[in-house]
mmCIF file of C-alpha atoms in Angstrom:
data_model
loop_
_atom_site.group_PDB
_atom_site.id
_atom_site.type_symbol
_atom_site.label_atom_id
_atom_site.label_comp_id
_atom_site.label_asym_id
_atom_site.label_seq_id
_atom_site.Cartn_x
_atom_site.Cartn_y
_atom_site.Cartn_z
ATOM 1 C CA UNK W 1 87.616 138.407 32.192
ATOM 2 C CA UNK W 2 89.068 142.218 31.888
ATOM 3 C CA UNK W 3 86.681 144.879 30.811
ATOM 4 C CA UNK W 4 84.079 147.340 32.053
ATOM 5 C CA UNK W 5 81.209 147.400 33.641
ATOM 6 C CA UNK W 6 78.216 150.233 33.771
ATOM 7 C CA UNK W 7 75.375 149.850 35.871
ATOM 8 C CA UNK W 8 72.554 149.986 35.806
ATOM 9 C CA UNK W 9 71.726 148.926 32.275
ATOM 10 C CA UNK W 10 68.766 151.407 32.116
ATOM 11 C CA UNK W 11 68.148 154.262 34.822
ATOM 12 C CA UNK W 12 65.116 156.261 35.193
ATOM 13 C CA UNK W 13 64.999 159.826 37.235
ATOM 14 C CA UNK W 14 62.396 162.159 38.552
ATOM 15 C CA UNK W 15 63.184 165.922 37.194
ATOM 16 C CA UNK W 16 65.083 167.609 40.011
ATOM 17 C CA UNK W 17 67.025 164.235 41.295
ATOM 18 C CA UNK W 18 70.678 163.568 40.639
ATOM 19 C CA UNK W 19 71.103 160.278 39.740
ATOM 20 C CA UNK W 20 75.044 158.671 39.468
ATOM 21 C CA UNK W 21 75.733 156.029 36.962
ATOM 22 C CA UNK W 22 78.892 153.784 37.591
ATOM 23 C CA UNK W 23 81.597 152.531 35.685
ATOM 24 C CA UNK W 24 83.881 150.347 36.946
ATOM 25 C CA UNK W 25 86.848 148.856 34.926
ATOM 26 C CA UNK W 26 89.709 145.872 35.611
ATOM 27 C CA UNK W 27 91.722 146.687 32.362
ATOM 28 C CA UNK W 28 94.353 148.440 34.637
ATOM 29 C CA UNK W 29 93.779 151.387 32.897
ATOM 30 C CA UNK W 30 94.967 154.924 34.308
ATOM 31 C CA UNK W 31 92.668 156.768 31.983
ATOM 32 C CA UNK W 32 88.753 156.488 32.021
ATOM 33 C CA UNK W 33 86.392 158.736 30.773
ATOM 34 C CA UNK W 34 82.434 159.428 30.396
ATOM 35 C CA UNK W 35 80.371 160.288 26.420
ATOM 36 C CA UNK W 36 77.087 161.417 26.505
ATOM 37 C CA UNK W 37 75.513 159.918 23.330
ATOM 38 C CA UNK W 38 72.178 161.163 21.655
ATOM 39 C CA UNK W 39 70.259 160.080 18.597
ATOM 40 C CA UNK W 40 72.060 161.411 15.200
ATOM 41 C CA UNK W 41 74.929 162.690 17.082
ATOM 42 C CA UNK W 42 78.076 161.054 17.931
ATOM 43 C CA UNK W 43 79.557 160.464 20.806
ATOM 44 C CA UNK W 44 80.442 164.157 22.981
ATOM 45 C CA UNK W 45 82.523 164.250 26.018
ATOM 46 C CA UNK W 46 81.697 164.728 29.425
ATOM 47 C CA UNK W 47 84.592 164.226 31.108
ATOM 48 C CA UNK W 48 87.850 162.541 32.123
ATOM 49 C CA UNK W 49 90.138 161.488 34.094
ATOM 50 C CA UNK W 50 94.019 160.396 33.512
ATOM 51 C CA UNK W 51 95.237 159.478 36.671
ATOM 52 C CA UNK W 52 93.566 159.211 40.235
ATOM 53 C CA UNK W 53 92.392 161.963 42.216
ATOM 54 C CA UNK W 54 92.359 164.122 38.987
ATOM 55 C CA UNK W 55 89.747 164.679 35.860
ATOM 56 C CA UNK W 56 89.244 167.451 33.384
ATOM 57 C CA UNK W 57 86.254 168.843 31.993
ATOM 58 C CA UNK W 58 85.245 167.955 28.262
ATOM 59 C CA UNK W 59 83.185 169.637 25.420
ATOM 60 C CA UNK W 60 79.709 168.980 27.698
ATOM 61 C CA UNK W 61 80.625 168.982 31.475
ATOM 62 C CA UNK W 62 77.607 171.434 32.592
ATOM 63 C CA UNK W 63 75.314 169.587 35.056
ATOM 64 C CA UNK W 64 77.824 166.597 35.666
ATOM 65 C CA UNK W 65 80.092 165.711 38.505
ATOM 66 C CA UNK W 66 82.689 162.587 38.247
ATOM 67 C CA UNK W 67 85.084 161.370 41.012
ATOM 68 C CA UNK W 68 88.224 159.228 40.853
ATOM 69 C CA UNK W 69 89.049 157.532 44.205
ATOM 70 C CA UNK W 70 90.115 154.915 42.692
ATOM 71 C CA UNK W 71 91.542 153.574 40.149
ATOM 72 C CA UNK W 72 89.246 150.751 39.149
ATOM 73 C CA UNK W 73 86.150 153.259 39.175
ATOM 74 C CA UNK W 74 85.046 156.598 37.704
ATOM 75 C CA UNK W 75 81.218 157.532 38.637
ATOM 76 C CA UNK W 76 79.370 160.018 36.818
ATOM 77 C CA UNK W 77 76.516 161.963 38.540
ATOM 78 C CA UNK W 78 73.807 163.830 36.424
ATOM 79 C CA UNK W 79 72.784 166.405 38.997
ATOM 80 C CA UNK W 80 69.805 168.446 38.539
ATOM 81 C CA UNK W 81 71.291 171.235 36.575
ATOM 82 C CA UNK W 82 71.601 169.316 33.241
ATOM 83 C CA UNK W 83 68.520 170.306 31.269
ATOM 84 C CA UNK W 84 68.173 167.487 29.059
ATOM 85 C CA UNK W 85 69.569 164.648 30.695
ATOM 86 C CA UNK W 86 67.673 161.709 28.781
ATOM 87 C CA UNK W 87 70.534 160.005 26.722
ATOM 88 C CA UNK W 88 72.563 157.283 26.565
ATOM 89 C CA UNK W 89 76.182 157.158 29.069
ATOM 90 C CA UNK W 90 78.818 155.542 27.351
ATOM 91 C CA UNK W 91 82.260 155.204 29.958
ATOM 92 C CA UNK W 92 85.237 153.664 28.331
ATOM 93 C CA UNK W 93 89.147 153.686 29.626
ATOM 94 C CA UNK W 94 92.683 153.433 27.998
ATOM 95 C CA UNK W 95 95.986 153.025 29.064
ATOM 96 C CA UNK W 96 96.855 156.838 29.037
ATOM 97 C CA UNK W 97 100.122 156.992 27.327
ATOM 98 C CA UNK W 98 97.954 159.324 25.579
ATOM 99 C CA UNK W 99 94.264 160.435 25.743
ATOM 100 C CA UNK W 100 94.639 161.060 21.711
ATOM 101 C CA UNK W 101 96.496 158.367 20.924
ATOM 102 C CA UNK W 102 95.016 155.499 23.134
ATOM 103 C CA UNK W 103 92.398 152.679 21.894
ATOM 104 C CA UNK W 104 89.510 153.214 24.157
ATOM 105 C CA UNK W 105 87.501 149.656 25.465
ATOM 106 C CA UNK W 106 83.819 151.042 26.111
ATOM 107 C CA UNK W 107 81.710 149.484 28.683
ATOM 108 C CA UNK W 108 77.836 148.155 27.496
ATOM 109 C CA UNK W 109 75.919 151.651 28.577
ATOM 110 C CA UNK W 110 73.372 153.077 30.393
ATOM 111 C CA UNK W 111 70.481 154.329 29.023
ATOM 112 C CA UNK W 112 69.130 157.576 31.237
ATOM 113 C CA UNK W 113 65.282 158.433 31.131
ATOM 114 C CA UNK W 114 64.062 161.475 32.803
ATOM 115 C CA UNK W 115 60.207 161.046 33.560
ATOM 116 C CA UNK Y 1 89.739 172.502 17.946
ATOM 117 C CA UNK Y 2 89.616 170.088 15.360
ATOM 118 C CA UNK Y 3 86.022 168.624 14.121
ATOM 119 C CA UNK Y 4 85.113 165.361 12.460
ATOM 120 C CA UNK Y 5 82.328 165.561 9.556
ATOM 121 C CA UNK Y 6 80.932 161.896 8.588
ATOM 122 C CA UNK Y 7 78.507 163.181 5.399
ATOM 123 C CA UNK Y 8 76.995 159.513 4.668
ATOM 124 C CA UNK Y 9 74.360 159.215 7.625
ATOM 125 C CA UNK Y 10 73.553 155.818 6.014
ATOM 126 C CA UNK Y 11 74.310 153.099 3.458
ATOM 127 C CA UNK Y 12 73.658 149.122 2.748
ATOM 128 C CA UNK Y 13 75.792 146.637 1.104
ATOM 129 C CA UNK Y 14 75.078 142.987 -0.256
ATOM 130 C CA UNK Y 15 77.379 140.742 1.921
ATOM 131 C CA UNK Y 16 80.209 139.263 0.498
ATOM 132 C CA UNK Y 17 80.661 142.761 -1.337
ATOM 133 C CA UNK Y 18 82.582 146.021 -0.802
ATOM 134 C CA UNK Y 19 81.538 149.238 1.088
ATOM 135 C CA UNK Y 20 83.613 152.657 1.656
ATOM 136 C CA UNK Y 21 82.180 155.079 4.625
ATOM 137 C CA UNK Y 22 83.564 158.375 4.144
ATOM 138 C CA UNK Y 23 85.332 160.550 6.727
ATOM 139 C CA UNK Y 24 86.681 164.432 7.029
ATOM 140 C CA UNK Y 25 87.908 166.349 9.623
ATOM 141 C CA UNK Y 26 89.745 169.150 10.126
ATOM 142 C CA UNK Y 27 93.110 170.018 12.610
ATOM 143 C CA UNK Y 28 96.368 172.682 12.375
ATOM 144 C CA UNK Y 29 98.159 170.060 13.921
ATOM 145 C CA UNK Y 30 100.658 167.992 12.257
ATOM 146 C CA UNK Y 31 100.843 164.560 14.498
ATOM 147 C CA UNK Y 32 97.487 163.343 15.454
ATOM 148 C CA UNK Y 33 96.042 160.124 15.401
ATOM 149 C CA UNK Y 34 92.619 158.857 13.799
ATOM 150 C CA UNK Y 35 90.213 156.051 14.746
ATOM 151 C CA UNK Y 36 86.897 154.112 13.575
ATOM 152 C CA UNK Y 37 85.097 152.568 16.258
ATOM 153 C CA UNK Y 38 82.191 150.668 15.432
ATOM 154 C CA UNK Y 39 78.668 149.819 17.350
ATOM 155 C CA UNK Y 40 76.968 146.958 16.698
ATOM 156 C CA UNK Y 41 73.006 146.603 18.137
ATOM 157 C CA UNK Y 42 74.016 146.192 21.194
ATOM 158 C CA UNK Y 43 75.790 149.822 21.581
ATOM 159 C CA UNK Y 44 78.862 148.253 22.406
ATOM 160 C CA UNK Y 45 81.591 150.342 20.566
ATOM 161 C CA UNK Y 46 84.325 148.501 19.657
ATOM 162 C CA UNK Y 47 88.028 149.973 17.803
ATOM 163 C CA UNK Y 48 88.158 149.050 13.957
ATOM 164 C CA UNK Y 49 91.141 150.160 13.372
ATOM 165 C CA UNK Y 50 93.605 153.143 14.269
ATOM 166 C CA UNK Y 51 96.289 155.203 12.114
ATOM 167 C CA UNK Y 52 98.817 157.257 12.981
ATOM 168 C CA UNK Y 53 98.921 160.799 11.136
ATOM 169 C CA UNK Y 54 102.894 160.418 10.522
ATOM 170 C CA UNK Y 55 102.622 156.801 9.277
ATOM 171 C CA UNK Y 56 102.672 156.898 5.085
ATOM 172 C CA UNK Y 57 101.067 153.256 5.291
ATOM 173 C CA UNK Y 58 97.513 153.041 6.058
ATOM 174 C CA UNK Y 59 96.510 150.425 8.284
ATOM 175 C CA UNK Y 60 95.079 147.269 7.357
ATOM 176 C CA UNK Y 61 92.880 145.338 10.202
ATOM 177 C CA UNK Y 62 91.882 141.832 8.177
ATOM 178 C CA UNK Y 63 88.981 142.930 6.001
ATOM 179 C CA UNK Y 64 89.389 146.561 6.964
ATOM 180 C CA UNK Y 65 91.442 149.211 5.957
ATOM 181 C CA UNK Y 66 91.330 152.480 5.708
ATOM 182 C CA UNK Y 67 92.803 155.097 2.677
ATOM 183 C CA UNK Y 68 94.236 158.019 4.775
ATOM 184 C CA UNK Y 69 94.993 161.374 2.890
ATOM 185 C CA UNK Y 70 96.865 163.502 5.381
ATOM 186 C CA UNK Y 71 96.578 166.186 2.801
ATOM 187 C CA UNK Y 72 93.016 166.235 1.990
ATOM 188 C CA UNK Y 73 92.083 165.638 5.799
ATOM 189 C CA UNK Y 74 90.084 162.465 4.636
ATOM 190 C CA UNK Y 75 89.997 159.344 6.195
ATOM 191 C CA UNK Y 76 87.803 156.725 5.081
ATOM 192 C CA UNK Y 77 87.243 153.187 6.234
ATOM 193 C CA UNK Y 78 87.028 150.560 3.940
ATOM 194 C CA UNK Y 79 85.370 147.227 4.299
ATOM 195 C CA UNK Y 80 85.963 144.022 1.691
ATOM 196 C CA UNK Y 81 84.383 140.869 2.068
ATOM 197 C CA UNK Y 82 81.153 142.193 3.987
ATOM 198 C CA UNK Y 83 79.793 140.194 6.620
ATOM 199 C CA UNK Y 84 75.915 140.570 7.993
ATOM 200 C CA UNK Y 85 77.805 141.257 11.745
ATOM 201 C CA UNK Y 86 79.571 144.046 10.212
ATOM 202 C CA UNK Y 87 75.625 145.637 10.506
ATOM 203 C CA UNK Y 88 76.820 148.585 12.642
ATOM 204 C CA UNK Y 89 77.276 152.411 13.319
ATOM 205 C CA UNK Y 90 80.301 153.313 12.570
ATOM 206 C CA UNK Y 91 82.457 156.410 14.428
ATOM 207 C CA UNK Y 92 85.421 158.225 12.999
ATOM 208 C CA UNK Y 93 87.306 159.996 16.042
ATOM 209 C CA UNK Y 94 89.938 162.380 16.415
ATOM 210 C CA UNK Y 95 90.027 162.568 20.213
ATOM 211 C CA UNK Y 96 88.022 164.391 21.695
ATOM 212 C CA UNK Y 97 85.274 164.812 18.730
ATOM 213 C CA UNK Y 98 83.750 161.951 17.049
ATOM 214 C CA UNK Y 99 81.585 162.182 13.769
ATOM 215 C CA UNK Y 100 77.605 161.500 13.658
ATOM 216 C CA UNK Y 101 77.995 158.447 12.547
ATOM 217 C CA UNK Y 102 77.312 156.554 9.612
ATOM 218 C CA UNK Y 103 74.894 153.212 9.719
ATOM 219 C CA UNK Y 104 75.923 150.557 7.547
ATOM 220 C CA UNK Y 105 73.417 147.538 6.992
ATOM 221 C CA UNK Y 106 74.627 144.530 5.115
ATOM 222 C CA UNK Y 107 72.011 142.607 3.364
ATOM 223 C CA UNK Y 108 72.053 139.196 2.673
#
């Protein structure tokens, strides 16, 4: 079956780790890209990426780090310079005729907890 | 940059009945495109339904639809026929910004 897949479902971090979440998708998708969601807010962007070996910064990129190797896969790492980091990772990908005008297929989430 | 304002945080319907979630959102551009995603318990988001700013018609997804006026930068979702899995949060998006989110409980 196509889709995405985040792991792990929930994460827990000591203050001062970094900590990478994955995502890893099958859709064939050239575009994938990483939402920070917290309660009463909607989703906010972290960052993406529209083709390999590229990504762009989005509204909220301060104290992440993302890669693209690869096309299938698009890690995010919370490093130790995001100040609130407890939330909930959405990743999601599209075909990337256009980031604006694409359908986005989210993966199930991973739920970050900072102890 | 444009922003998306969802002003109903949340609302209930009886199933079988019919529920409107409001959205606003504001853009200088001219061709854009607008989405409602929806996320049922299990955080999941999934796309409702997607319109094209130059399209007149407003798109029609089985029992959802939406009432798009390009003019008055609204675009609000409607759903007929309510269902208890259509128990959700609901997200308006205009790429990159998303509203709050408005959660919609169906009662049976």
């Amino acid at each position: 079956d196509g889709g995405i897949t985040q792991s792990p479902k929930y994460l827990f971090r000591k203050e001062g780790q970094n900590v990478t979440l994955s995502c890893e998708q099958n859709l064939n998708h050239d575009a994938m890209y990483w939402y920070r969601q917290d309660p009463g807010q909607g989703l906010r962007l972290i960052y993406y990426s529209q083709i390999v070996n590229d990504f762009q910064k989005g509204d909220i990129a301060e104290g992440y780090s993302v890669s693209r190797e690869k096309k299938e896969s698009f890690p995010l790492t919370v490093t130790s310079a995001q100040k609130n980091p407890t939330a909930f990772y959405l990743c999601a990908s599209s075909i990337a005729t256009s980031a604006r005008g694409d359908t986005q297929y989210f993966g199930p989430g991973t739920r970050l907890t900072v102890l | 940059a444009q922003t998306v304002t969802q002003s109903q945080p949340e609302m209930s319907v009886q199933e079988a009945e019919t529920v409107t979630l409001s959205c606003t959102y504001d853009t200088s551009e001219n061709n854009y495109y607008l989405f409602w995603y929806k996320q049922p318990p299990s955080r999941q988001m999934i796309l409702v339904i997607r319109q094209e700013a130059y399209k007149q018609q407003n798109a029609t997804e089985n029992r959802f639809s939406v009432n798009f006026q390009k003019a008055a930068k609204s675009f609000s979702l409607k759903i007929s026929d309510s269902q208890l899995g259509d128990t959700a949060m609901y997200f308006c998006a205009f790429w990159p910004r998303f509203g709050a989110g408005t959660r919609l409980t169906v009662k049976p």
